[in-house]
Amino acid sequence: METNQDKLAITQALEDLYLKGIYEGDIDLLREVYHPGTLLFGDIKGEPYAKTLIQYLDAVKNRVSVKDSGKLFRGIIHTIDVVNSIAVAKLHVKMYDFNYDEFLSFHKINGKWVIVNKMMTDIAQ
């Protein structure tokens, strides 16, 4: 069953941890929103993309943050669908020279919503 409280909690996690974390390059914020076993899949400019959370966080840590790059950043939450203790959020994220559609799977573990899978694709602008 979906509740407004669950959608609000996921929205807050997306805004305060996920989007802020990728914008600022803050891996501590990202660690807080991701489950340690999260896998990330998709494509970037047509090339396959697959990383473990450790690989992803290492890449974030070693790149110039979007904030410091001065490039445009925009994160839009399109939908959040919740069923019991699972949820899927669809987002559009514009960062650096990329334009991503993202699907983030969430699971509520010990009362906290965390990302357990990320799928993304770089789309034409």
Tab-separated table of N, CA, C and O in Angstrom:
chain	number	residue	atom	x	y	z
A	1	MET	N	0.835	-1.178	0.000
A	1	MET	CA	0.000	0.000	0.000
A	1	MET	C	0.885	1.248	0.000
A	1	MET	O	1.870	1.334	0.702
A	2	GLU	N	0.506	2.207	-0.803
A	2	GLU	CA	1.233	3.464	-0.946
A	2	GLU	C	0.692	4.480	0.053
A	2	GLU	O	-0.510	4.591	0.237
A	3	THR	N	1.590	5.222	0.674
A	3	THR	CA	1.161	6.293	1.557
A	3	THR	C	1.860	7.585	1.152
A	3	THR	O	2.951	7.562	0.584
A	4	ASN	N	1.216	8.691	1.447
A	4	ASN	CA	1.846	9.989	1.178
A	4	ASN	C	3.127	10.145	1.980
A	4	ASN	O	4.073	10.779	1.532
A	5	GLN	N	3.143	9.553	3.174
A	5	GLN	CA	4.334	9.629	4.023
A	5	GLN	C	5.528	8.935	3.345
A	5	GLN	O	6.645	9.438	3.381
A	6	ASP	N	5.277	7.786	2.693
A	6	ASP	CA	6.349	7.088	1.985
A	6	ASP	C	6.845	7.911	0.802
A	6	ASP	O	8.050	8.052	0.598
A	7	LYS	N	5.938	8.458	0.019
A	7	LYS	CA	6.344	9.290	-1.126
A	7	LYS	C	7.143	10.513	-0.656
A	7	LYS	O	8.125	10.892	-1.275
A	8	LEU	N	6.700	11.097	0.432
A	8	LEU	CA	7.409	12.252	0.982
A	8	LEU	C	8.814	11.859	1.438
A	8	LEU	O	9.785	12.574	1.172
A	9	ALA	N	8.944	10.710	2.093
A	9	ALA	CA	10.253	10.246	2.560
A	9	ALA	C	11.191	9.969	1.386
A	9	ALA	O	12.382	10.302	1.434
A	10	ILE	N	10.667	9.371	0.312
A	10	ILE	CA	11.485	9.100	-0.870
A	10	ILE	C	11.867	10.412	-1.558
A	10	ILE	O	13.024	10.598	-1.952
A	11	THR	N	10.929	11.326	-1.685
A	11	THR	CA	11.216	12.632	-2.279
A	11	THR	C	12.318	13.339	-1.496
A	11	THR	O	13.260	13.897	-2.080
A	12	GLN	N	12.221	13.297	-0.179
A	12	GLN	CA	13.230	13.942	0.663
A	12	GLN	C	14.592	13.273	0.477
A	12	GLN	O	15.617	13.954	0.365
A	13	ALA	N	14.621	11.936	0.416
A	13	ALA	CA	15.880	11.222	0.183
A	13	ALA	C	16.478	11.598	-1.169
A	13	ALA	O	17.689	11.799	-1.294
A	14	LEU	N	15.629	11.711	-2.181
A	14	LEU	CA	16.103	12.085	-3.517
A	14	LEU	C	16.668	13.504	-3.532
A	14	LEU	O	17.745	13.747	-4.089
A	15	GLU	N	15.960	14.435	-2.924
A	15	GLU	CA	16.395	15.835	-2.951
A	15	GLU	C	17.583	16.103	-2.032
A	15	GLU	O	18.557	16.744	-2.439
A	16	ASP	N	17.504	15.626	-0.787
A	16	ASP	CA	18.507	15.973	0.224
A	16	ASP	C	19.770	15.125	0.162
A	16	ASP	O	20.835	15.574	0.606
A	17	LEU	N	19.652	13.904	-0.347
A	17	LEU	CA	20.806	13.002	-0.376
A	17	LEU	C	21.274	12.709	-1.804
A	17	LEU	O	22.422	12.971	-2.136
A	18	TYR	N	20.385	12.183	-2.632
A	18	TYR	CA	20.781	11.740	-3.969
A	18	TYR	C	21.159	12.919	-4.875
A	18	TYR	O	22.298	13.012	-5.346
A	19	LEU	N	20.223	13.819	-5.138
A	19	LEU	CA	20.504	14.922	-6.063
A	19	LEU	C	21.573	15.862	-5.512
A	19	LEU	O	22.477	16.282	-6.240
A	20	LYS	N	21.493	16.175	-4.243
A	20	LYS	CA	22.518	17.038	-3.633
A	20	LYS	C	23.880	16.349	-3.665
A	20	LYS	O	24.902	16.971	-3.953
A	21	GLY	N	23.886	15.034	-3.401
A	21	GLY	CA	25.136	14.273	-3.405
A	21	GLY	C	25.804	14.237	-4.763
A	21	GLY	O	27.025	14.427	-4.868
A	22	ILE	N	25.004	14.016	-5.838
A	22	ILE	CA	25.647	13.981	-7.160
A	22	ILE	C	26.046	15.388	-7.617
A	22	ILE	O	27.065	15.547	-8.281
A	23	TYR	N	25.280	16.408	-7.237
A	23	TYR	CA	25.623	17.780	-7.603
A	23	TYR	C	26.925	18.224	-6.924
A	23	TYR	O	27.823	18.776	-7.560
A	24	GLU	N	27.023	17.953	-5.630
A	24	GLU	CA	28.193	18.397	-4.863
A	24	GLU	C	29.352	17.406	-4.898
A	24	GLU	O	30.442	17.718	-4.415
A	25	GLY	N	29.114	16.200	-5.427
A	25	GLY	CA	30.151	15.167	-5.406
A	25	GLY	C	30.405	14.653	-4.004
A	25	GLY	O	31.505	14.223	-3.669
A	26	ASP	N	29.371	14.665	-3.168
A	26	ASP	CA	29.479	14.285	-1.754
A	26	ASP	C	29.146	12.801	-1.596
A	26	ASP	O	27.981	12.416	-1.534
A	27	ILE	N	30.188	11.969	-1.507
A	27	ILE	CA	29.942	10.527	-1.432
A	27	ILE	C	29.363	10.107	-0.081
A	27	ILE	O	28.742	9.054	0.010
A	28	ASP	N	29.529	10.920	0.957
A	28	ASP	CA	28.905	10.593	2.245
A	28	ASP	C	27.385	10.693	2.140
A	28	ASP	O	26.668	9.847	2.674
A	29	LEU	N	26.891	11.712	1.452
A	29	LEU	CA	25.447	11.818	1.221
A	29	LEU	C	24.960	10.648	0.374
A	29	LEU	O	23.906	10.070	0.647
A	30	LEU	N	25.719	10.300	-0.657
A	30	LEU	CA	25.321	9.203	-1.528
A	30	LEU	C	25.328	7.868	-0.783
A	30	LEU	O	24.417	7.056	-0.959
A	31	ARG	N	26.321	7.650	0.059
A	31	ARG	CA	26.367	6.411	0.864
A	31	ARG	C	25.124	6.277	1.743
A	31	ARG	O	24.677	5.187	2.033
A	32	GLU	N	24.615	7.414	2.175
A	32	GLU	CA	23.443	7.415	3.055
A	32	GLU	C	22.175	6.974	2.323
A	32	GLU	O	21.278	6.385	2.922
A	33	VAL	N	22.080	7.237	1.021
A	33	VAL	CA	20.860	6.929	0.274
A	33	VAL	C	20.953	5.599	-0.478
A	33	VAL	O	19.937	5.032	-0.837
A	34	TYR	N	22.162	5.102	-0.707
A	34	TYR	CA	22.344	3.844	-1.432
A	34	TYR	C	22.505	2.672	-0.461
A	34	TYR	O	23.223	2.781	0.530
A	35	HIS	N	21.905	1.545	-0.799
A	35	HIS	CA	22.180	0.289	-0.105
A	35	HIS	C	23.580	-0.158	-0.541
A	35	HIS	O	23.937	0.002	-1.718
A	36	PRO	N	24.390	-0.737	0.347
A	36	PRO	CA	25.765	-1.118	-0.022
A	36	PRO	C	25.854	-2.097	-1.202
A	36	PRO	O	26.857	-2.116	-1.907
A	37	GLY	N	24.819	-2.875	-1.444
A	37	GLY	CA	24.858	-3.844	-2.539
A	37	GLY	C	24.279	-3.339	-3.851
A	37	GLY	O	24.093	-4.119	-4.787
A	38	THR	N	24.031	-2.047	-3.951
A	38	THR	CA	23.418	-1.476	-5.151
A	38	THR	C	24.274	-1.711	-6.388
A	38	THR	O	25.494	-1.580	-6.350
A	39	LEU	N	23.601	-2.027	-7.496
A	39	LEU	CA	24.247	-2.128	-8.800
A	39	LEU	C	23.669	-1.051	-9.709
A	39	LEU	O	22.488	-0.706	-9.592
A	40	LEU	N	24.495	-0.530	-10.608
A	40	LEU	CA	24.096	0.543	-11.512
A	40	LEU	C	24.302	0.076	-12.947
A	40	LEU	O	25.383	-0.423	-13.285
A	41	PHE	N	23.279	0.225	-13.780
A	41	PHE	CA	23.325	-0.218	-15.174
A	41	PHE	C	22.727	0.827	-16.094
A	41	PHE	O	21.896	1.621	-15.681
A	42	GLY	N	23.113	0.767	-17.359
A	42	GLY	CA	22.513	1.632	-18.357
A	42	GLY	C	23.443	1.840	-19.526
A	42	GLY	O	24.237	0.957	-19.869
A	43	ASP	N	23.329	3.011	-20.128
A	43	ASP	CA	24.233	3.365	-21.221
A	43	ASP	C	24.503	4.861	-21.175
A	43	ASP	O	23.670	5.646	-20.746
A	44	ILE	N	25.702	5.196	-21.604
A	44	ILE	CA	26.122	6.598	-21.678
A	44	ILE	C	26.589	6.850	-23.102
A	44	ILE	O	27.554	6.233	-23.555
A	45	LYS	N	25.854	7.726	-23.786
A	45	LYS	CA	26.135	8.031	-25.192
A	45	LYS	C	26.240	6.743	-26.012
A	45	LYS	O	27.144	6.576	-26.830
A	46	GLY	N	25.342	5.784	-25.740
A	46	GLY	CA	25.270	4.539	-26.487
A	46	GLY	C	26.205	3.438	-26.021
A	46	GLY	O	26.143	2.324	-26.514
A	47	GLU	N	27.067	3.734	-25.056
A	47	GLU	CA	28.008	2.739	-24.544
A	47	GLU	C	27.450	2.103	-23.272
A	47	GLU	O	26.963	2.810	-22.384
A	48	PRO	N	27.542	0.769	-23.157
A	48	PRO	CA	27.036	0.091	-21.955
A	48	PRO	C	27.724	0.611	-20.691
A	48	PRO	O	28.911	0.957	-20.701
A	49	TYR	N	26.953	0.652	-19.609
A	49	TYR	CA	27.426	1.147	-18.319
A	49	TYR	C	27.005	0.147	-17.260
A	49	TYR	O	25.821	-0.191	-17.153
A	50	ALA	N	27.955	-0.361	-16.486
A	50	ALA	CA	27.653	-1.279	-15.384
A	50	ALA	C	28.699	-1.069	-14.300
A	50	ALA	O	29.907	-1.136	-14.567
A	51	LYS	N	28.239	-0.769	-13.095
A	51	LYS	CA	29.156	-0.524	-11.981
A	51	LYS	C	28.559	-1.058	-10.683
A	51	LYS	O	27.350	-1.083	-10.506
A	52	THR	N	29.439	-1.421	-9.781
A	52	THR	CA	29.032	-1.680	-8.405
A	52	THR	C	28.959	-0.324	-7.710
A	52	THR	O	29.474	0.687	-8.227
A	53	LEU	N	28.370	-0.288	-6.543
A	53	LEU	CA	28.312	0.974	-5.807
A	53	LEU	C	29.717	1.475	-5.479
A	53	LEU	O	29.981	2.676	-5.596
A	54	ILE	N	30.608	0.591	-5.107
A	54	ILE	CA	31.978	1.004	-4.777
A	54	ILE	C	32.644	1.663	-5.984
A	54	ILE	O	33.278	2.711	-5.863
A	55	GLN	N	32.493	1.072	-7.173
A	55	GLN	CA	33.070	1.656	-8.394
A	55	GLN	C	32.454	3.023	-8.688
A	55	GLN	O	33.158	3.966	-9.050
A	56	TYR	N	31.135	3.122	-8.530
A	56	TYR	CA	30.440	4.378	-8.797
A	56	TYR	C	30.900	5.478	-7.841
A	56	TYR	O	31.234	6.589	-8.267
A	57	LEU	N	30.936	5.176	-6.534
A	57	LEU	CA	31.345	6.189	-5.555
A	57	LEU	C	32.792	6.622	-5.769
A	57	LEU	O	33.127	7.799	-5.588
A	58	ASP	N	33.649	5.694	-6.181
A	58	ASP	CA	35.035	6.028	-6.473
A	58	ASP	C	35.111	7.012	-7.653
A	58	ASP	O	35.885	7.965	-7.632
A	59	ALA	N	34.281	6.780	-8.669
A	59	ALA	CA	34.252	7.682	-9.822
A	59	ALA	C	33.759	9.072	-9.415
A	59	ALA	O	34.318	10.087	-9.844
A	60	VAL	N	32.716	9.123	-8.586
A	60	VAL	CA	32.191	10.408	-8.112
A	60	VAL	C	33.262	11.148	-7.315
A	60	VAL	O	33.464	12.355	-7.485
A	61	LYS	N	33.968	10.413	-6.449
A	61	LYS	CA	35.001	11.010	-5.599
A	61	LYS	C	36.143	11.601	-6.426
A	61	LYS	O	36.731	12.616	-6.043
A	62	ASN	N	36.442	10.993	-7.563
A	62	ASN	CA	37.610	11.391	-8.348
A	62	ASN	C	37.296	12.288	-9.546
A	62	ASN	O	38.176	12.530	-10.365
A	63	ARG	N	36.078	12.780	-9.639
A	63	ARG	CA	35.750	13.712	-10.724
A	63	ARG	C	35.492	15.102	-10.132
A	63	ARG	O	35.227	15.242	-8.932
A	64	VAL	N	35.583	16.101	-10.974
A	64	VAL	CA	35.211	17.455	-10.549
A	64	VAL	C	33.693	17.454	-10.382
A	64	VAL	O	32.966	17.028	-11.277
A	65	SER	N	33.218	17.905	-9.235
A	65	SER	CA	31.774	17.910	-8.995
A	65	SER	C	31.082	18.837	-9.991
A	65	SER	O	31.695	19.757	-10.537
A	66	VAL	N	29.815	18.573	-10.225
A	66	VAL	CA	29.037	19.444	-11.110
A	66	VAL	C	29.052	20.863	-10.542
A	66	VAL	O	29.224	21.838	-11.276
A	67	LYS	N	28.912	20.967	-9.227
A	67	LYS	CA	28.917	22.280	-8.573
A	67	LYS	C	30.206	23.039	-8.882
A	67	LYS	O	30.170	24.213	-9.262
A	68	ASP	N	31.350	22.369	-8.748
A	68	ASP	CA	32.636	23.030	-8.977
A	68	ASP	C	32.935	23.237	-10.452
A	68	ASP	O	33.759	24.080	-10.804
A	69	SER	N	32.287	22.473	-11.323
A	69	SER	CA	32.531	22.598	-12.771
A	69	SER	C	31.860	23.836	-13.360
A	69	SER	O	32.236	24.284	-14.435
A	70	GLY	N	30.841	24.341	-12.662
A	70	GLY	CA	30.101	25.481	-13.179
A	70	GLY	C	29.104	25.122	-14.265
A	70	GLY	O	28.465	25.994	-14.841
A	71	LYS	N	28.968	23.830	-14.553
A	71	LYS	CA	28.025	23.389	-15.591
A	71	LYS	C	26.618	23.295	-15.020
A	71	LYS	O	26.417	23.217	-13.814
A	72	LEU	N	25.678	23.282	-15.935
A	72	LEU	CA	24.268	23.201	-15.569
A	72	LEU	C	23.960	21.891	-14.850
A	72	LEU	O	24.471	20.837	-15.222
A	73	PHE	N	23.133	21.974	-13.828
A	73	PHE	CA	22.620	20.786	-13.143
A	73	PHE	C	21.139	20.997	-12.887
A	73	PHE	O	20.720	22.044	-12.401
A	74	ARG	N	20.375	19.970	-13.226
A	74	ARG	CA	18.942	20.019	-12.936
A	74	ARG	C	18.485	18.590	-12.688
A	74	ARG	O	18.772	17.696	-13.478
A	75	GLY	N	17.783	18.387	-11.596
A	75	GLY	CA	17.215	17.083	-11.300
A	75	GLY	C	15.714	17.228	-11.114
A	75	GLY	O	15.267	18.008	-10.279
A	76	ILE	N	14.962	16.487	-11.920
A	76	ILE	CA	13.502	16.551	-11.861
A	76	ILE	C	12.959	15.177	-11.519
A	76	ILE	O	13.279	14.193	-12.203
A	77	ILE	N	12.156	15.113	-10.469
A	77	ILE	CA	11.493	13.869	-10.100
A	77	ILE	C	10.172	13.821	-10.860
A	77	ILE	O	9.305	14.660	-10.652
A	78	HIS	N	10.037	12.846	-11.757
A	78	HIS	CA	8.806	12.723	-12.547
A	78	HIS	C	7.742	11.921	-11.811
A	78	HIS	O	6.599	12.367	-11.716
A	79	THR	N	8.092	10.741	-11.349
A	79	THR	CA	7.111	9.882	-10.678
A	79	THR	C	7.776	9.092	-9.560
A	79	THR	O	8.986	8.826	-9.605
A	80	ILE	N	6.955	8.737	-8.593
A	80	ILE	CA	7.351	7.803	-7.545
A	80	ILE	C	6.172	6.866	-7.340
A	80	ILE	O	5.070	7.314	-7.021
A	81	ASP	N	6.406	5.589	-7.582
A	81	ASP	CA	5.379	4.568	-7.377
A	81	ASP	C	5.802	3.690	-6.210
A	81	ASP	O	6.911	3.133	-6.220
A	82	VAL	N	4.918	3.561	-5.220
A	82	VAL	CA	5.212	2.794	-4.018
A	82	VAL	C	4.223	1.649	-3.891
A	82	VAL	O	3.015	1.849	-4.040
A	83	VAL	N	4.736	0.450	-3.612
A	83	VAL	CA	3.911	-0.711	-3.285
A	83	VAL	C	4.563	-1.390	-2.086
A	83	VAL	O	5.682	-1.911	-2.177
A	84	ASN	N	3.876	-1.318	-0.954
A	84	ASN	CA	4.394	-1.900	0.287
A	84	ASN	C	5.788	-1.363	0.593
A	84	ASN	O	5.953	-0.165	0.750
A	85	SER	N	6.806	-2.241	0.612
A	85	SER	CA	8.148	-1.799	1.004
A	85	SER	C	9.075	-1.576	-0.186
A	85	SER	O	10.290	-1.447	-0.013
A	86	ILE	N	8.508	-1.520	-1.405
A	86	ILE	CA	9.327	-1.248	-2.585
A	86	ILE	C	8.777	-0.034	-3.328
A	86	ILE	O	7.601	0.299	-3.201
A	87	ALA	N	9.644	0.582	-4.107
A	87	ALA	CA	9.225	1.768	-4.869
A	87	ALA	C	10.149	1.950	-6.059
A	87	ALA	O	11.292	1.482	-6.056
A	88	VAL	N	9.649	2.661	-7.063
A	88	VAL	CA	10.453	3.041	-8.220
A	88	VAL	C	10.230	4.532	-8.465
A	88	VAL	O	9.091	5.003	-8.485
A	89	ALA	N	11.329	5.243	-8.630
A	89	ALA	CA	11.267	6.672	-8.951
A	89	ALA	C	11.846	6.881	-10.340
A	89	ALA	O	12.890	6.311	-10.675
A	90	LYS	N	11.165	7.701	-11.140
A	90	LYS	CA	11.688	8.086	-12.451
A	90	LYS	C	12.122	9.538	-12.355
A	90	LYS	O	11.349	10.398	-11.933
A	91	LEU	N	13.360	9.791	-12.755
A	91	LEU	CA	13.928	11.130	-12.701
A	91	LEU	C	14.516	11.502	-14.050
A	91	LEU	O	14.865	10.625	-14.848
A	92	HIS	N	14.663	12.793	-14.253
A	92	HIS	CA	15.458	13.301	-15.362
A	92	HIS	C	16.559	14.156	-14.734
A	92	HIS	O	16.279	15.043	-13.924
A	93	VAL	N	17.798	13.853	-15.088
A	93	VAL	CA	18.943	14.568	-14.517
A	93	VAL	C	19.807	15.113	-15.645
A	93	VAL	O	20.287	14.370	-16.498
A	94	LYS	N	20.002	16.414	-15.634
A	94	LYS	CA	20.890	17.102	-16.568
A	94	LYS	C	22.134	17.475	-15.790
A	94	LYS	O	22.067	18.191	-14.787
A	95	MET	N	23.280	16.916	-16.218
A	95	MET	CA	24.538	17.240	-15.536
A	95	MET	C	25.699	17.108	-16.514
A	95	MET	O	25.655	16.280	-17.417
A	96	TYR	N	26.701	17.958	-16.322
A	96	TYR	CA	27.811	18.045	-17.266
A	96	TYR	C	27.217	18.189	-18.664
A	96	TYR	O	26.379	19.039	-18.884
A	97	ASP	N	27.626	17.343	-19.597
A	97	ASP	CA	27.067	17.400	-20.948
A	97	ASP	C	26.118	16.232	-21.196
A	97	ASP	O	25.921	15.818	-22.337
A	98	PHE	N	25.548	15.705	-20.123
A	98	PHE	CA	24.680	14.536	-20.218
A	98	PHE	C	23.251	14.893	-19.857
A	98	PHE	O	22.987	15.818	-19.098
A	99	ASN	N	22.359	14.112	-20.387
A	99	ASN	CA	20.926	14.278	-20.205
A	99	ASN	C	20.371	12.889	-19.886
A	99	ASN	O	20.142	12.094	-20.792
A	100	TYR	N	20.193	12.577	-18.612
A	100	TYR	CA	19.845	11.220	-18.208
A	100	TYR	C	18.368	11.058	-17.865
A	100	TYR	O	17.794	11.913	-17.177
A	101	ASP	N	17.792	9.948	-18.297
A	101	ASP	CA	16.560	9.442	-17.707
A	101	ASP	C	17.003	8.332	-16.775
A	101	ASP	O	17.817	7.473	-17.170
A	102	GLU	N	16.511	8.367	-15.558
A	102	GLU	CA	16.930	7.405	-14.546
A	102	GLU	C	15.722	6.733	-13.908
A	102	GLU	O	14.687	7.373	-13.693
A	103	PHE	N	15.899	5.459	-13.610
A	103	PHE	CA	14.917	4.692	-12.852
A	103	PHE	C	15.640	4.164	-11.621
A	103	PHE	O	16.604	3.405	-11.746
A	104	LEU	N	15.199	4.607	-10.456
A	104	LEU	CA	15.817	4.212	-9.195
A	104	LEU	C	14.857	3.322	-8.426
A	104	LEU	O	13.728	3.725	-8.143
A	105	SER	N	15.316	2.117	-8.098
A	105	SER	CA	14.507	1.195	-7.292
A	105	SER	C	14.859	1.396	-5.831
A	105	SER	O	16.038	1.450	-5.473
A	106	PHE	N	13.822	1.504	-5.012
A	106	PHE	CA	13.982	1.693	-3.572
A	106	PHE	C	13.422	0.500	-2.817
A	106	PHE	O	12.505	-0.176	-3.281
A	107	HIS	N	13.975	0.276	-1.632
A	107	HIS	CA	13.433	-0.708	-0.704
A	107	HIS	C	13.460	-0.058	0.686
A	107	HIS	O	14.445	0.582	1.048
A	108	LYS	N	12.386	-0.241	1.421
A	108	LYS	CA	12.324	0.301	2.781
A	108	LYS	C	12.895	-0.750	3.724
A	108	LYS	O	12.302	-1.814	3.922
A	109	ILE	N	14.058	-0.466	4.271
A	109	ILE	CA	14.764	-1.387	5.152
A	109	ILE	C	14.925	-0.723	6.513
A	109	ILE	O	15.453	0.385	6.603
A	110	ASN	N	14.448	-1.404	7.544
A	110	ASN	CA	14.517	-0.857	8.910
A	110	ASN	C	13.944	0.556	8.979
A	110	ASN	O	14.503	1.440	9.630
A	111	GLY	N	12.845	0.774	8.250
A	111	GLY	CA	12.142	2.054	8.298
A	111	GLY	C	12.728	3.146	7.433
A	111	GLY	O	12.244	4.279	7.447
A	112	LYS	N	13.781	2.841	6.649
A	112	LYS	CA	14.446	3.862	5.832
A	112	LYS	C	14.413	3.438	4.363
A	112	LYS	O	14.737	2.302	4.027
A	113	TRP	N	14.047	4.375	3.494
A	113	TRP	CA	14.038	4.120	2.054
A	113	TRP	C	15.445	4.290	1.496
A	113	TRP	O	16.060	5.341	1.666
A	114	VAL	N	15.964	3.233	0.839
A	114	VAL	CA	17.298	3.291	0.238
A	114	VAL	C	17.231	2.810	-1.214
A	114	VAL	O	16.396	1.975	-1.566
A	115	ILE	N	18.132	3.335	-2.025
A	115	ILE	CA	18.226	2.914	-3.430
A	115	ILE	C	18.923	1.561	-3.467
A	115	ILE	O	20.008	1.393	-2.893
A	116	VAL	N	18.309	0.599	-4.172
A	116	VAL	CA	18.895	-0.736	-4.289
A	116	VAL	C	19.313	-1.047	-5.722
A	116	VAL	O	20.007	-2.038	-5.967
A	117	ASN	N	18.893	-0.222	-6.676
A	117	ASN	CA	19.271	-0.414	-8.083
A	117	ASN	C	19.084	0.909	-8.813
A	117	ASN	O	18.138	1.635	-8.562
A	118	LYS	N	20.019	1.189	-9.730
A	118	LYS	CA	19.911	2.393	-10.552
A	118	LYS	C	20.077	1.976	-12.009
A	118	LYS	O	21.032	1.286	-12.360
A	119	MET	N	19.110	2.393	-12.835
A	119	MET	CA	19.220	2.204	-14.278
A	119	MET	C	19.110	3.582	-14.918
A	119	MET	O	18.292	4.399	-14.497
A	120	MET	N	19.972	3.817	-15.910
A	120	MET	CA	19.981	5.144	-16.521
A	120	MET	C	20.336	5.029	-17.998
A	120	MET	O	20.983	4.072	-18.427
A	121	THR	N	19.902	6.032	-18.739
A	121	THR	CA	20.272	6.134	-20.133
A	121	THR	C	20.454	7.599	-20.488
A	121	THR	O	19.724	8.456	-20.002
A	122	ASP	N	21.457	7.855	-21.297
A	122	ASP	CA	21.716	9.202	-21.783
A	122	ASP	C	20.871	9.406	-23.033
A	122	ASP	O	20.972	8.652	-23.985
A	123	ILE	N	19.991	10.411	-23.000
A	123	ILE	CA	19.075	10.632	-24.109
A	123	ILE	C	19.474	11.869	-24.906
A	123	ILE	O	20.204	12.731	-24.415
A	124	ALA	N	18.956	11.955	-26.116
A	124	ALA	CA	19.205	13.139	-26.938
A	124	ALA	C	18.541	14.341	-26.287
A	124	ALA	O	17.503	14.227	-25.657
A	125	GLN	N	19.159	15.491	-26.454
A	125	GLN	CA	18.617	16.694	-25.802
A	125	GLN	C	17.423	17.245	-26.479
A	125	GLN	O	17.046	17.274	-27.475
